[in-house]
Coordinates of C-alpha atoms in Angstrom, one line a residue:
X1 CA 9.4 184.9 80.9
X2 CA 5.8 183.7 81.5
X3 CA 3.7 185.0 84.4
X4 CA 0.8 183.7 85.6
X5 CA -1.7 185.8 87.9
X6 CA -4.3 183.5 90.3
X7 CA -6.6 185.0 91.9
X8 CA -7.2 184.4 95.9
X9 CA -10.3 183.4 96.9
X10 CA -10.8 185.8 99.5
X11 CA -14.6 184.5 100.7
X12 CA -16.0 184.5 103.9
X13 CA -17.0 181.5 105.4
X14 CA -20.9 181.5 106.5
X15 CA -21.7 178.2 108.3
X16 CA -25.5 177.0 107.8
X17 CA -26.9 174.5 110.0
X18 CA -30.1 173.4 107.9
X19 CA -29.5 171.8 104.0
X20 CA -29.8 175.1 102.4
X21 CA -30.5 178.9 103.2
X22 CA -32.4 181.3 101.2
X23 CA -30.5 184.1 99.6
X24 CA -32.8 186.6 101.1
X25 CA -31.9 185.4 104.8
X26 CA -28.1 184.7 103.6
X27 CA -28.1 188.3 102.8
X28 CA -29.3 189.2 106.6
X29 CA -27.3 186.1 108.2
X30 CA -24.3 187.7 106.8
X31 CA -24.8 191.0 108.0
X32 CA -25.0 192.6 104.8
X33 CA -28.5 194.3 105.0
X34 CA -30.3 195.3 107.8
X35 CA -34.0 193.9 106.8
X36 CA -35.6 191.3 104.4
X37 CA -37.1 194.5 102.4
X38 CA -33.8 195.8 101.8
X39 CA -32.5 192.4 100.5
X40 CA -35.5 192.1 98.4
X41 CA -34.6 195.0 96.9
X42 CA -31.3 194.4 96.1
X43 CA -31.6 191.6 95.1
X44 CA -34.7 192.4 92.6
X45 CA -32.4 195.4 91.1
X46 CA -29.7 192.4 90.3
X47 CA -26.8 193.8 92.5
X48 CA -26.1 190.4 93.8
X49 CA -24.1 187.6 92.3
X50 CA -24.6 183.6 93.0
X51 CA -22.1 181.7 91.7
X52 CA -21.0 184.8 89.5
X53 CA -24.1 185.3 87.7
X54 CA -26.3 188.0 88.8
X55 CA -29.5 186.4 90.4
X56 CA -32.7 188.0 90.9
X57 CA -34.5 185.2 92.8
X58 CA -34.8 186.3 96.5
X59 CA -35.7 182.8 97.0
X60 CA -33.0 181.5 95.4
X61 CA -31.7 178.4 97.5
X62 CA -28.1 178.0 98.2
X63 CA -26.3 175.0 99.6
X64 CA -22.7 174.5 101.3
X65 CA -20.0 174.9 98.7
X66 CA -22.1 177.8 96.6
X67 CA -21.1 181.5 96.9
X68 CA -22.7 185.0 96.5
X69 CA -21.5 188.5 96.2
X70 CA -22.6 192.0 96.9
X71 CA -20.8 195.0 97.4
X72 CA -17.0 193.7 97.5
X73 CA -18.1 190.8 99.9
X74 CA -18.1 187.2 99.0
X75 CA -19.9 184.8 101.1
X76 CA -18.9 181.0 100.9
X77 CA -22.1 178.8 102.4
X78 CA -20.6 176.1 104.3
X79 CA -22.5 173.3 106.2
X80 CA -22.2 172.8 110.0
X81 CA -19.4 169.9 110.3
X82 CA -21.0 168.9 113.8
X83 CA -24.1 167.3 111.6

């Protein structure tokens, strides 16, 4: 018998309206931190993931169709279909 385990994709939709968001204010957009100095941080201590690689850029740009992680929560960025 052969089994094969998928894994859901279980991300959370975070609609941009501009052609990319910073990962510092996607961090805050998404209600994941309270302040930029907490995301910088975090980020800076590498306990967020873009694209599953840990990312240390607080600047890092990120476009409709990547994703990022922290604590549990994955973040889909996805572009605002009324532009």
């Amino acid at each position: 018998m052969k089994v094969t385990v998928t894994k859901k994709d279980n991300a959370q939709p975070l609609t941009i309206h501009t052609e990319f968001i910073k990962l510092q204010d996607a961090l805050k957009y998404a209600n994941l931190v309270y302040s930029g100095g907490e995301a910088k941080q975090l980020i800076l201590d590498g306990q967020v993931k873009v694209n599953g690689e840990v990312c240390e850029m607080r600047g890092k740009k990120l476009y409709p169709g990547d994703k990022f992680s922290f604590i549990g929560h994955v973040i889909l960025i996805c572009a605002d279909e009324a532009e």
